[in-house]
Short mmCIF file of C-alpha atoms in Angstrom, two decimals:
data_model
loop_
_atom_site.label_atom_id
_atom_site.label_comp_id
_atom_site.label_asym_id
_atom_site.label_seq_id
_atom_site.Cartn_x
_atom_site.Cartn_y
_atom_site.Cartn_z
CA MET V 1 13.53 8.72 29.09
CA ILE V 2 14.15 7.24 25.84
CA GLU V 3 17.73 5.94 25.20
CA VAL V 4 19.96 7.43 22.56
CA GLY V 5 20.57 4.11 20.96
CA LEU V 6 16.84 3.75 20.48
CA VAL V 7 16.48 7.24 18.97
CA ILE V 8 19.27 6.31 16.45
CA GLN V 9 17.55 3.18 15.53
CA MET V 10 14.33 5.11 14.89
CA VAL V 11 16.04 7.62 12.80
CA LEU V 12 17.84 4.97 10.71
CA ALA V 13 14.62 2.98 10.26
CA ALA V 14 12.81 6.08 9.06
CA ILE V 15 15.58 6.89 6.61
CA ILE V 16 15.51 3.49 5.22
CA GLY V 17 11.73 3.37 5.04
CA ALA V 18 11.38 6.79 3.46
CA LEU V 19 14.09 6.04 0.65
CA ALA V 20 12.66 2.64 -0.02
CA TYR V 21 8.99 3.76 -0.29
CA MET V 22 9.72 6.87 -2.09
CA VAL V 23 10.97 4.61 -4.93
CA ILE V 24 8.35 2.00 -4.50
CA GLY V 25 5.76 4.96 -4.83
CA ILE V 26 6.81 5.39 -8.40
CA ILE V 27 6.52 1.76 -9.58
CA PRO V 28 3.30 1.42 -11.73
CA GLY V 29 0.55 -0.33 -9.88
CA ALA V 30 2.41 -0.73 -6.65
CA ASP V 31 -0.71 -1.15 -4.54
CA GLU V 32 -0.37 0.42 -0.99
CA THR V 33 -1.86 -2.48 0.98
CA ALA V 34 0.14 -5.20 -1.09
CA THR V 35 3.57 -3.26 -0.71
CA ILE V 36 3.40 -1.75 2.73
CA ALA V 37 1.60 -4.41 4.92
CA PRO V 38 3.70 -7.46 4.21
CA VAL V 39 7.08 -5.62 4.94
CA THR V 40 5.69 -4.09 8.11
CA LEU V 41 4.41 -7.52 9.02
CA ALA V 42 7.80 -9.15 8.56
CA ILE V 43 9.58 -6.38 10.56
CA ILE V 44 7.13 -6.79 13.50
CA LEU V 45 7.44 -10.60 13.54
CA ALA V 46 11.18 -10.36 13.28
CA GLY V 47 11.06 -8.89 16.86
CA VAL V 48 11.98 -5.30 16.06
CA ASN V 49 11.34 -2.74 18.82
CA PRO V 50 7.68 -1.38 18.48
CA MET V 51 8.98 2.14 18.67
CA VAL V 52 11.30 1.52 15.76
CA VAL V 53 8.54 -0.13 13.70
CA LEU V 54 6.29 2.94 14.44
CA SER V 55 8.96 5.38 13.22
CA PHE V 56 9.63 3.24 10.17
CA PHE V 57 5.89 3.02 9.37
CA MET V 58 5.32 6.82 9.61
CA ALA V 59 8.27 7.42 7.36
CA VAL V 60 6.92 4.91 4.87
CA ILE V 61 3.46 6.43 4.62
CA VAL V 62 4.68 10.01 4.33
CA ALA V 63 7.32 9.21 1.68
CA LYS V 64 5.12 6.94 -0.37
CA LYS V 65 2.21 9.47 -0.29
CA MET V 66 4.75 12.17 -1.27
CA SER V 67 5.87 10.31 -4.43
CA ASP V 68 2.09 9.69 -5.53
CA ALA V 69 2.21 12.72 -7.91
CA ILE V 70 5.40 11.72 -9.59
CA PRO V 71 4.54 8.79 -11.88
CA VAL V 72 1.15 10.53 -12.96
CA SER V 73 3.16 13.71 -13.74
CA ILE V 74 6.11 12.10 -15.56
CA ALA V 75 4.70 9.07 -17.17
CA GLY V 76 0.88 9.45 -16.87
CA ILE V 77 0.65 6.24 -15.13
CA PRO V 78 -0.60 5.82 -11.58
CA GLY V 79 1.68 4.42 -8.82
CA GLY V 80 -0.41 3.17 -6.12
CA VAL V 81 -4.27 3.41 -5.76
CA MET V 82 -4.00 6.81 -4.02
CA SER V 83 -2.36 8.42 -7.12
CA THR V 84 -5.31 7.41 -9.40
CA PRO V 85 -7.31 10.56 -8.57
CA MET V 86 -4.44 12.65 -9.91
CA ILE V 87 -4.20 10.98 -13.24
CA GLU V 88 -6.26 13.62 -15.07
CA SER V 89 -4.58 16.71 -13.78
CA GLY V 90 -1.06 15.07 -14.10
CA LYS V 91 -1.84 14.42 -17.68
CA THR V 92 -2.92 17.98 -18.43
CA LEU V 93 0.35 19.31 -16.90
CA ARG V 94 2.30 16.72 -18.78
CA ASP V 95 0.66 17.52 -22.14
CA HIS V 96 1.65 21.28 -21.60
CA GLY V 97 5.23 20.16 -20.80
CA ARG V 98 4.91 21.03 -17.19
CA SER V 99 5.53 17.88 -15.35
CA ASP V 100 7.75 19.82 -12.98
CA ILE V 101 4.56 21.52 -11.62
CA GLY V 102 3.08 18.17 -10.77
CA ILE V 103 6.23 16.90 -9.02
CA ARG V 104 7.28 20.11 -7.30
CA LYS V 105 3.72 21.17 -5.97
CA GLY V 106 2.87 17.65 -5.31
CA ALA V 107 5.75 17.20 -3.00
CA ALA V 108 5.33 20.56 -1.56
CA ALA V 109 1.58 20.08 -0.73
CA SER V 110 2.42 16.64 0.73
CA VAL V 111 4.70 18.48 3.18
CA ILE V 112 1.72 20.83 4.13
CA GLY V 113 -0.64 17.71 4.29
CA THR V 114 1.77 16.01 6.80
CA LEU V 115 2.43 19.11 8.83
CA VAL V 116 -1.39 19.71 9.23
CA ALA V 117 -2.55 16.11 9.67
CA VAL V 118 0.05 15.03 12.44
CA PRO V 119 -0.91 17.48 15.11
CA ILE V 120 -4.75 17.52 14.28
CA SER V 121 -4.84 13.77 14.39
CA LEU V 122 -3.19 13.72 17.76
CA LEU V 123 -5.80 16.22 19.03
CA LEU V 124 -8.69 14.38 17.63
CA ALA V 125 -7.38 11.08 18.95
CA ARG V 126 -7.22 12.67 22.52
CA PHE V 127 -10.80 13.77 22.06
CA LEU V 128 -12.03 10.24 20.94
CA ALA V 129 -9.90 8.28 23.55
CA PRO V 130 -12.43 8.15 26.38
CA PHE V 131 -14.73 6.08 24.07
CA SER V 132 -12.08 3.48 23.58
CA GLU V 133 -13.22 1.22 26.44
CA VAL V 134 -16.67 1.08 25.23
CA ILE V 135 -15.53 0.42 21.69
CA SER V 136 -13.27 -2.49 22.71
CA GLN V 137 -16.19 -4.06 24.73
CA TYR V 138 -18.24 -4.31 21.64
CA SER V 139 -15.43 -4.67 19.18
CA ASN V 140 -17.08 -7.69 17.43
CA GLN V 141 -20.26 -5.92 16.93
CA ILE V 142 -18.46 -2.65 15.73
CA LEU V 143 -16.36 -4.61 13.24
CA ALA V 144 -19.37 -6.30 11.82
CA LEU V 145 -21.36 -3.02 11.58
CA GLY V 146 -18.19 -1.49 10.14
CA ALA V 147 -18.23 -3.89 7.25
CA VAL V 148 -22.02 -3.13 6.69
CA PHE V 149 -21.32 0.66 6.93
CA LEU V 150 -18.44 0.40 4.43
CA ALA V 151 -20.50 -1.53 2.12
CA LEU V 152 -23.38 0.95 2.15
CA ILE V 153 -21.09 3.94 1.25
CA SER V 154 -19.16 2.00 -1.41
CA ASN V 155 -19.98 2.07 -5.07
CA ALA V 156 -21.09 -1.58 -5.14
CA LYS V 157 -23.58 -1.60 -2.14
CA LEU V 158 -25.52 -4.72 -2.88
CA ILE V 159 -22.82 -7.10 -3.79
CA SER V 160 -20.72 -5.77 -0.87
CA LEU V 161 -23.57 -6.40 1.60
CA LEU V 162 -24.16 -9.86 0.02
CA SER V 163 -20.54 -10.93 0.28
CA ILE V 164 -19.89 -10.09 4.04
CA ILE V 165 -21.26 -13.37 5.46
CA PRO V 166 -20.06 -15.79 2.73
CA LEU V 167 -16.52 -14.39 3.07
CA ALA V 168 -16.85 -14.92 6.90
CA ILE V 169 -18.01 -18.45 6.39
CA ILE V 170 -15.18 -19.30 4.02
CA ILE V 171 -12.52 -17.87 6.41
CA GLU V 172 -14.08 -19.74 9.47
CA GLY V 173 -14.53 -22.90 7.22
CA ILE V 174 -10.79 -23.01 6.50
CA ARG V 175 -9.73 -22.40 10.04
CA HIS V 176 -12.10 -25.04 11.34
CA LEU V 177 -10.77 -27.48 8.77
CA TYR V 178 -7.20 -26.97 9.96
CA TRP V 179 -8.23 -27.47 13.61
CA GLY V 180 -10.31 -30.45 12.70
CA ILE V 181 -7.49 -32.35 10.91
CA GLY V 182 -4.78 -31.04 13.43
CA ALA V 183 -3.00 -28.84 10.74
CA ILE V 184 -2.70 -26.25 13.64
CA PRO V 185 -3.06 -26.61 17.34
CA ALA V 186 -6.47 -25.60 18.87
CA ASP V 187 -5.16 -22.63 20.74
CA GLN V 188 -3.65 -21.08 17.47
CA SER V 189 -5.46 -19.37 14.55
CA ILE V 190 -4.52 -18.43 11.14
CA SER V 191 -4.65 -14.59 10.56
CA ILE V 192 -1.68 -13.11 8.95
CA SER V 193 -1.79 -15.37 5.83
CA PHE V 194 -5.54 -14.74 5.40
CA PHE V 195 -4.94 -11.11 5.58
CA LEU V 196 -2.21 -11.51 2.80
CA ALA V 197 -4.60 -13.70 0.81
CA ILE V 198 -7.03 -10.88 0.65
CA ALA V 199 -4.48 -8.23 0.04
CA MET V 200 -2.94 -10.12 -2.76
CA GLY V 201 -6.33 -11.55 -3.94
CA PRO V 202 -6.40 -9.33 -7.18
CA ILE V 203 -2.76 -10.29 -8.11
CA ILE V 204 -3.17 -13.91 -7.55
CA LEU V 205 -6.42 -13.95 -9.56
CA ASN V 206 -4.72 -12.28 -12.35
CA LEU V 207 -1.82 -14.69 -12.24
CA LEU V 208 -4.23 -17.73 -12.32
CA GLU V 209 -5.98 -16.21 -15.32
CA LEU V 210 -2.90 -17.03 -17.28
CA ALA V 211 -4.12 -20.79 -16.81
CA ILE V 212 -7.55 -20.15 -18.33
CA PRO V 213 -7.16 -20.67 -22.20
CA GLY V 214 -9.69 -18.00 -23.40
CA LYS V 215 -8.65 -15.45 -20.79
CA ARG V 216 -4.94 -15.95 -21.65
CA GLN V 217 -5.64 -15.01 -25.28
CA GLU V 218 -7.39 -11.91 -23.95
CA ILE V 219 -4.46 -10.63 -21.99
CA MET V 220 -1.73 -11.66 -24.38
CA VAL V 221 -0.05 -8.70 -26.15
CA ASP V 222 2.46 -8.71 -28.86
CA ARG V 223 4.75 -5.89 -28.06
CA TYR V 224 6.46 -4.10 -25.18
CA LYS V 225 4.72 -1.31 -23.41
CA ASP V 226 5.52 2.20 -24.76
CA THR V 227 6.10 4.73 -21.99
CA THR V 228 7.11 8.21 -22.49
CA ILE V 229 8.56 10.04 -19.59
CA ARG V 230 9.27 13.72 -19.42
CA THR V 231 12.60 14.72 -18.40
CA ASP V 232 12.65 18.35 -19.20
CA THR V 233 11.90 19.56 -15.65
CA ASP V 234 13.54 22.04 -13.37
CA THR V 235 15.44 20.31 -10.54
CA SER V 236 16.15 22.97 -7.83
CA VAL V 237 15.16 22.41 -4.25
CA GLN V 238 12.81 25.14 -3.03
CA ASN V 239 11.02 26.09 0.23
CA PRO V 240 7.78 24.08 0.03
CA PHE V 241 5.77 27.10 1.37
CA LYS V 242 6.91 29.22 -1.46
CA VAL V 243 6.29 26.62 -4.14
CA LEU V 244 2.67 26.80 -3.76
CA THR V 245 0.43 29.86 -4.51
CA LYS V 246 -1.48 31.55 -1.77
CA ASP V 247 -4.66 29.98 -3.00
CA GLU V 248 -3.15 26.37 -3.29
CA LEU V 249 -1.62 26.70 0.20
CA LYS V 250 -5.08 27.55 1.50
CA SER V 251 -6.98 24.81 -0.30
CA SER V 252 -4.28 22.31 0.65
CA THR V 253 -4.40 23.21 4.37
CA LEU V 254 -8.11 23.37 4.62
CA ALA V 255 -8.65 20.06 2.78
CA SER V 256 -6.06 18.47 5.01
CA ILE V 257 -7.83 19.62 8.09
CA ALA V 258 -11.16 18.23 6.79
CA ALA V 259 -9.52 14.97 6.03
CA ASN V 260 -8.96 14.28 9.71
CA PHE V 261 -12.68 14.28 10.38
CA THR V 262 -13.27 11.69 7.75
CA PHE V 263 -10.63 9.26 8.96
CA PHE V 264 -13.02 6.46 9.03
CA LEU V 265 -13.87 6.81 5.32
CA SER V 266 -12.05 5.42 2.25
CA PRO V 267 -8.86 7.59 1.74
CA VAL V 268 -8.97 7.45 -2.04
CA GLY V 269 -12.63 8.36 -2.00
CA MET V 270 -11.93 11.40 0.18
CA THR V 271 -9.03 12.51 -1.92
CA VAL V 272 -11.32 12.67 -4.80
CA PHE V 273 -14.21 14.35 -2.84
CA LEU V 274 -12.34 16.82 -0.64
CA GLY V 275 -9.79 17.53 -3.44
CA GLU V 276 -12.54 18.46 -5.92
CA THR V 277 -14.48 20.36 -3.37
CA PHE V 278 -11.58 22.52 -2.22
CA SER V 279 -9.54 22.98 -5.41
CA SER V 280 -12.68 23.84 -7.52
CA ARG V 281 -12.79 27.27 -6.08
CA ILE V 282 -9.61 28.09 -7.73
CA LYS V 283 -10.33 29.25 -11.33
CA GLY V 284 -8.01 30.15 -14.14
CA ASP V 285 -6.49 28.58 -17.25
CA GLU V 286 -6.04 24.79 -17.54
CA ILE V 287 -2.59 24.81 -16.09
CA THR V 288 -3.72 26.76 -13.00
CA GLU V 289 -6.68 24.46 -12.47
CA ALA V 290 -4.75 21.22 -12.87
CA SER V 291 -2.00 22.64 -10.50
CA ALA V 292 -4.57 23.55 -7.89
CA ARG V 293 -6.19 20.14 -8.15
CA ILE V 294 -2.83 18.20 -7.99
CA SER V 295 -1.55 20.13 -5.06
CA THR V 296 -4.78 19.72 -3.07
CA MET V 297 -5.07 15.99 -3.65
CA SER V 298 -1.39 15.48 -2.93
CA ALA V 299 -1.81 17.18 0.40
CA LEU V 300 -4.89 14.93 0.99
CA THR V 301 -3.23 11.76 0.19
CA ASN V 302 -0.85 12.40 3.06
CA ALA V 303 -3.41 13.71 5.43
CA CYS V 304 -5.94 10.85 4.72
CA TYR V 305 -3.30 8.21 5.42
CA ILE V 306 -1.94 9.87 8.50
CA ALA V 307 -5.37 10.53 9.99
CA GLY V 308 -6.52 7.10 9.00
CA PHE V 309 -3.69 5.48 10.82
CA LEU V 310 -2.87 7.72 13.78
CA ILE V 311 -6.44 8.14 15.10
CA PRO V 312 -7.51 4.55 15.35
CA LEU V 313 -4.09 3.71 16.68
CA ILE V 314 -4.03 6.32 19.40
CA ALA V 315 -7.58 6.51 20.32
CA LEU V 316 -9.06 3.11 19.72
CA GLY V 317 -6.56 0.28 19.33
CA LEU V 318 -8.72 -1.23 16.81
CA PRO V 319 -8.27 -0.81 13.04
CA LEU V 320 -11.44 0.97 12.45
CA SER V 321 -10.55 2.88 9.20
CA PRO V 322 -9.75 1.49 5.76
CA MET V 323 -6.25 2.78 5.98
CA SER V 324 -5.61 0.92 9.15
CA LEU V 325 -7.34 -2.12 7.96
CA GLY V 326 -5.12 -2.06 4.84
CA PRO V 327 -1.49 -0.85 4.91
CA GLY V 328 -1.54 -0.30 8.64
CA ASN V 329 -3.11 -3.67 9.49
CA PRO V 330 0.07 -5.37 10.98
CA ILE V 331 0.44 -2.61 13.56
CA PHE V 332 -2.83 -3.65 14.89
CA ASN V 333 -2.87 -7.38 14.52
CA ALA V 334 0.23 -9.49 13.93
CA PRO V 335 0.15 -12.61 16.14
CA PRO V 336 1.93 -13.58 18.26
CA VAL V 337 3.58 -9.96 18.61
CA PHE V 338 0.38 -7.87 18.28
CA THR V 339 -3.30 -8.90 18.63
CA LEU V 340 -6.46 -6.82 18.58
CA ASP V 341 -6.39 -6.51 22.39
CA ASN V 342 -2.63 -6.11 22.85
CA ASN V 343 -0.97 -3.99 20.15
CA MET V 344 0.88 -0.64 19.99
CA HIS V 345 -2.24 1.20 21.42
CA HIS V 346 -1.99 -0.81 24.61
CA THR V 347 1.91 -1.07 24.95
CA LEU V 348 3.03 2.43 23.86
CA SER V 349 1.87 5.57 25.58
CA GLY V 350 2.72 9.24 26.02
CA MET V 351 6.20 10.04 24.75
CA ASN V 352 6.98 6.61 23.67
CA MET V 353 4.06 6.81 21.16
CA LEU V 354 4.66 10.51 20.19
CA ILE V 355 8.38 10.43 19.61
CA PRO V 356 8.49 7.70 17.06
CA ILE V 357 5.58 9.28 15.13
CA ILE V 358 7.32 12.65 15.06
CA ILE V 359 10.70 11.25 14.13
CA GLY V 360 9.19 9.13 11.33
CA ALA V 361 7.33 11.94 9.90
CA ALA V 362 10.08 14.52 10.26
CA VAL V 363 12.75 12.27 8.89
CA ALA V 364 10.54 11.29 5.81
CA LEU V 365 9.96 15.06 5.08
CA LEU V 366 13.58 15.88 5.29
CA VAL V 367 14.83 13.00 3.24
CA ALA V 368 12.20 12.73 0.68
CA TYR V 369 11.29 16.24 -0.21
CA PRO V 370 14.72 17.43 -1.37
CA ILE V 371 15.34 14.05 -3.23
CA ILE V 372 11.97 14.13 -5.00
CA SER V 373 12.42 17.85 -5.94
CA LYS V 374 15.88 17.14 -7.44
CA PHE V 375 15.83 13.69 -8.75
CA ALA V 376 12.26 12.59 -9.45
CA PRO V 377 12.92 12.24 -13.28
CA SER V 378 16.14 10.25 -12.86
CA ILE V 379 14.53 8.03 -10.17
CA THR V 380 11.61 7.39 -12.51
CA ARG V 381 13.73 6.54 -15.56
CA PHE V 382 15.91 4.14 -13.23
CA VAL V 383 12.79 2.31 -11.97
CA TYR V 384 11.14 2.07 -15.39
CA LYS V 385 14.32 0.82 -17.01
CA ASN V 386 15.54 -1.63 -14.37
CA VAL V 387 12.58 -2.92 -12.11
CA SER V 388 10.71 -5.46 -13.96
CA GLN V 389 7.04 -6.47 -13.12
CA GLU V 390 8.33 -10.25 -13.07
CA ALA V 391 10.62 -9.43 -10.18
CA LEU V 392 7.95 -7.51 -8.33
CA LEU V 393 5.35 -10.21 -8.70
CA GLY V 394 8.01 -12.82 -7.82
CA LEU V 395 8.73 -10.77 -4.60
CA PHE V 396 5.02 -10.54 -3.61
CA THR V 397 4.21 -14.24 -4.26
CA GLY V 398 7.39 -15.39 -2.46
CA LEU V 399 6.41 -13.56 0.60
CA VAL V 400 2.91 -14.92 0.52
CA VAL V 401 4.05 -18.55 0.03
CA MET V 402 6.58 -18.22 2.94
CA ILE V 403 4.20 -16.60 5.45
CA ALA V 404 1.46 -19.07 4.57
CA PHE V 405 3.84 -22.06 5.09
CA MET V 406 4.93 -20.42 8.47
CA GLU V 407 1.31 -20.31 9.73
CA GLY V 408 -0.01 -23.45 8.58
CA GLY V 409 2.41 -25.60 6.46
CA VAL V 410 1.80 -26.72 2.84
CA LEU V 411 -1.86 -27.19 3.26
CA ASN V 412 -2.12 -23.46 4.23
CA ILE V 413 -0.37 -22.48 0.95
CA ILE V 414 -3.29 -24.06 -0.89
CA GLY V 415 -5.80 -22.46 1.68
CA VAL V 416 -4.40 -19.05 1.01
CA VAL V 417 -4.82 -19.55 -2.78
CA ALA V 418 -8.31 -20.70 -2.28
CA LEU V 419 -9.22 -17.73 -0.28
CA ALA V 420 -7.35 -15.52 -2.65
CA ILE V 421 -9.53 -16.66 -5.64
CA PHE V 422 -12.71 -15.88 -3.58
CA SER V 423 -11.67 -12.58 -2.31
CA GLY V 424 -9.83 -11.45 -5.50
CA THR V 425 -13.19 -12.17 -7.34
CA LEU V 426 -15.12 -10.07 -4.83
CA ASN V 427 -12.60 -7.32 -5.17
CA ARG V 428 -13.09 -7.19 -8.92
CA TRP V 429 -16.80 -7.18 -8.37
CA GLY V 430 -16.35 -3.90 -6.35
CA VAL V 431 -16.14 -5.31 -2.79
CA ASN V 432 -13.32 -3.16 -1.58
CA TYR V 433 -10.38 -4.26 0.92
CA GLY V 434 -12.02 -2.26 3.79
CA ILE V 435 -15.13 -4.31 3.72
CA GLN V 436 -13.24 -7.62 3.34
CA PHE V 437 -10.86 -7.01 6.18
CA MET V 438 -13.75 -5.84 8.48
CA SER V 439 -15.61 -9.19 7.58
CA MET V 440 -12.43 -11.13 8.24
CA TYR V 441 -12.10 -9.63 11.75
CA ALA V 442 -15.64 -10.11 12.48
CA ALA V 443 -15.75 -13.61 11.04
CA PRO V 444 -15.44 -15.67 14.27
CA TRP V 445 -18.22 -13.78 16.00
CA LEU V 446 -20.50 -13.55 12.90
CA VAL V 447 -20.23 -17.30 12.36
CA SER V 448 -20.78 -18.16 16.09
CA VAL V 449 -23.85 -15.94 16.18
CA LEU V 450 -25.22 -17.65 12.89
CA ALA V 451 -24.49 -21.18 14.31
CA SER V 452 -26.36 -20.55 17.47
CA SER V 453 -29.44 -19.05 15.96
CA MET T 1 18.76 -7.91 -26.63
CA GLU T 2 16.37 -6.91 -29.45
CA ASN T 3 13.30 -5.12 -28.37
CA GLU T 4 11.01 -5.51 -31.32
CA LYS T 5 9.90 -8.92 -30.37
CA ARG T 6 6.75 -9.46 -32.33
CA SER T 7 7.01 -12.96 -33.47
CA GLN T 8 4.09 -15.38 -33.36
CA SER T 9 5.72 -17.25 -30.61
CA SER T 10 5.48 -14.14 -28.29
CA ASP T 11 4.53 -15.07 -24.71
CA LEU T 12 4.01 -11.51 -23.55
CA ALA T 13 0.94 -10.86 -21.45
CA GLU T 14 -0.40 -7.90 -19.51
CA VAL T 15 -0.51 -8.79 -15.82
CA TYR T 16 -1.50 -6.27 -13.20
CA GLY T 17 -1.07 -3.30 -15.25
CA ASP T 18 2.29 -4.11 -16.94
CA VAL T 19 3.69 -6.34 -19.65
CA VAL T 20 5.54 -9.49 -18.67
CA SER T 21 6.97 -12.53 -20.40
CA ILE T 22 4.86 -15.60 -19.00
CA LYS T 23 7.91 -17.78 -19.00
CA GLU T 24 9.92 -15.19 -17.09
CA LEU T 25 7.19 -14.56 -14.70
CA LEU T 26 6.87 -18.36 -13.83
CA ALA T 27 10.65 -18.43 -13.42
CA ALA T 28 10.55 -15.32 -11.17
CA ILE T 29 7.84 -16.77 -9.06
CA ALA T 30 9.72 -20.17 -8.66
CA ILE T 31 13.08 -18.36 -7.80
CA CYS T 32 11.52 -16.21 -5.05
CA ALA T 33 9.27 -18.85 -3.53
CA VAL T 34 11.95 -21.47 -3.55
CA LEU T 35 14.51 -19.11 -1.98
CA ALA T 36 12.02 -17.92 0.54
CA LEU T 37 10.89 -21.34 1.71
CA GLY T 38 14.23 -22.85 1.30
CA ALA T 39 15.77 -20.10 3.68
CA TYR T 40 12.95 -20.41 6.09
CA ILE T 41 13.32 -24.14 6.32
CA ILE T 42 17.16 -24.19 6.70
CA ALA T 43 17.28 -21.41 9.26
CA PRO T 44 18.16 -22.26 12.88
CA ASN T 45 15.09 -23.21 14.76
CA GLU T 46 15.04 -20.12 17.09
CA GLU T 47 12.66 -17.35 16.85
CA PRO T 48 12.70 -15.09 14.93
CA LEU T 49 15.49 -16.39 12.83
CA PRO T 50 13.44 -18.49 10.38
CA LEU T 51 11.38 -15.41 9.41
CA VAL T 52 14.49 -13.26 8.96
CA PHE T 53 16.06 -15.89 6.85
CA GLY T 54 12.90 -16.29 4.80
CA PHE T 55 12.72 -12.50 4.41
CA GLY T 56 16.38 -12.43 3.16
CA GLY T 57 15.60 -15.26 0.85
CA VAL T 58 12.67 -13.22 -0.78
CA ILE T 59 14.75 -10.17 -1.19
CA LEU T 60 17.66 -12.30 -2.68
CA GLY T 61 15.28 -13.69 -5.08
CA PHE T 62 13.97 -10.25 -5.91
CA LEU T 63 17.43 -9.04 -6.67
CA ILE T 64 18.26 -12.12 -8.76
CA CYS T 65 15.10 -11.60 -10.92
CA THR T 66 15.76 -7.95 -11.28
CA PHE T 67 19.06 -8.87 -12.74
CA LEU T 68 17.81 -11.72 -14.94
CA PHE T 69 14.59 -10.36 -16.24
CA LYS T 70 14.52 -6.87 -17.80
CA PRO T 71 11.35 -4.68 -17.95
CA LYS T 72 9.19 -4.94 -21.03
CA ARG T 73 8.82 -1.33 -21.54
CA HIS T 74 9.99 1.00 -24.23
CA VAL T 75 11.00 4.19 -22.31
CA LYS T 76 11.34 7.24 -24.32
CA ASP T 77 11.67 11.02 -23.48
CA GLU T 78 9.41 13.81 -24.77
CA ASN T 79 11.32 13.96 -28.06
CA GLY T 80 10.81 10.32 -28.71
CA GLU T 81 14.42 9.63 -27.98
CA ARG T 82 15.03 6.14 -26.28
CA LEU T 83 16.25 6.43 -22.74
#
């Protein structure tokens, strides 16, 4: 029996998570891994009850994926990575003065995507669970093969394959340096700050480029950024099932079901692929087609994230999907609280797993849907006018510096910058987060195999 | 608070998809890093307080920076009116 006090904590955590990330989802360029993982990590390490963390995390992903369609519809600018597939249809609607379609249908479709994905992920996880023992026996091999697999299906196959082992060597190299000179005890390892180094790699690289004279000239600009946001939208809250047309409801539902079976693939890739596939059957004028595309994709961003998180968590206990390797990473690995062989998968079961998931998702839908339908233009205006990029970059770097110091002192702050330069460069060359995180997890095993051969 | 800053001495740059002032960016990073590390170090040595303090320091830094440094965006509505 779950105590009432705990349920209240779960509900409160879900409300806070949904409100905060609904707003963060609107901020231009707020990458999912960079914004969700560090905060989740901090909450876990601070000793919050795992069920409360799980409820918070579910609410965060549901709400953040619901606001994906907002910045593209109102300002034509993507929020996180997952909203990039919607830029084009968002722009079409915006140019026709129908931003309201993007926001309204996007939010309604997200409700559909969530309602479809939660039960189906749970079922699919049940079906896969018997394999979890075999999988955990060969986890090293599976993580290494996972890196190769993700490399082979990525857009930059060759460079991705070529970078797996060098990245593993750099990571193990820094760890062995720390052990060698006694920066950390022999029974401890560095993992969280390396994860952050990879997650923040592109940002840190971008900041360091300001120190390269030629590069600095290239990125210098002489004026503020012009942003036009549309404010002429209808702001009534309607039944999500009635906001979508029959065809849109069908394509959103079918696409969300399909997304569960591709949980181990890139969520942004699947949003594009399944989104185009299912919405292309709806024909009509420009607005009808853009509206079908943005609804289907918005349902998919929720479904891909939920399936990519829940299936590995419940069935496997290993982060074997790009989503669980990225934003969901701390749920699987946040030493000393969680490790790959002792995380939520191992400590929560039955109702203790199910209830936080349902509370988190339900609270997020109930909180975020009406607020987004009613206030999306005002929230966007507030964010654009008040939250500066300087403050956000300060927040991210402050977090990285503190966690790096916590794990390995001043030396590790520099170590993290070194790894970030390497991995940020790989990222820019097309080696995606999934491949890099898989290599990071497989690194100890890969290097020991190489050393003994 | 004039928005049309186009002098030769402009220190505006595009970083991670948005325009920032380099001086303000460096200040923001320094403020957040110092507050985070400072709070982490002065916290009572009893788990998980250092991390909670550090986290509080980062958030405080973020709020200070939000107050000190304004976005470098011209926000207009569909009629070209400044918002």
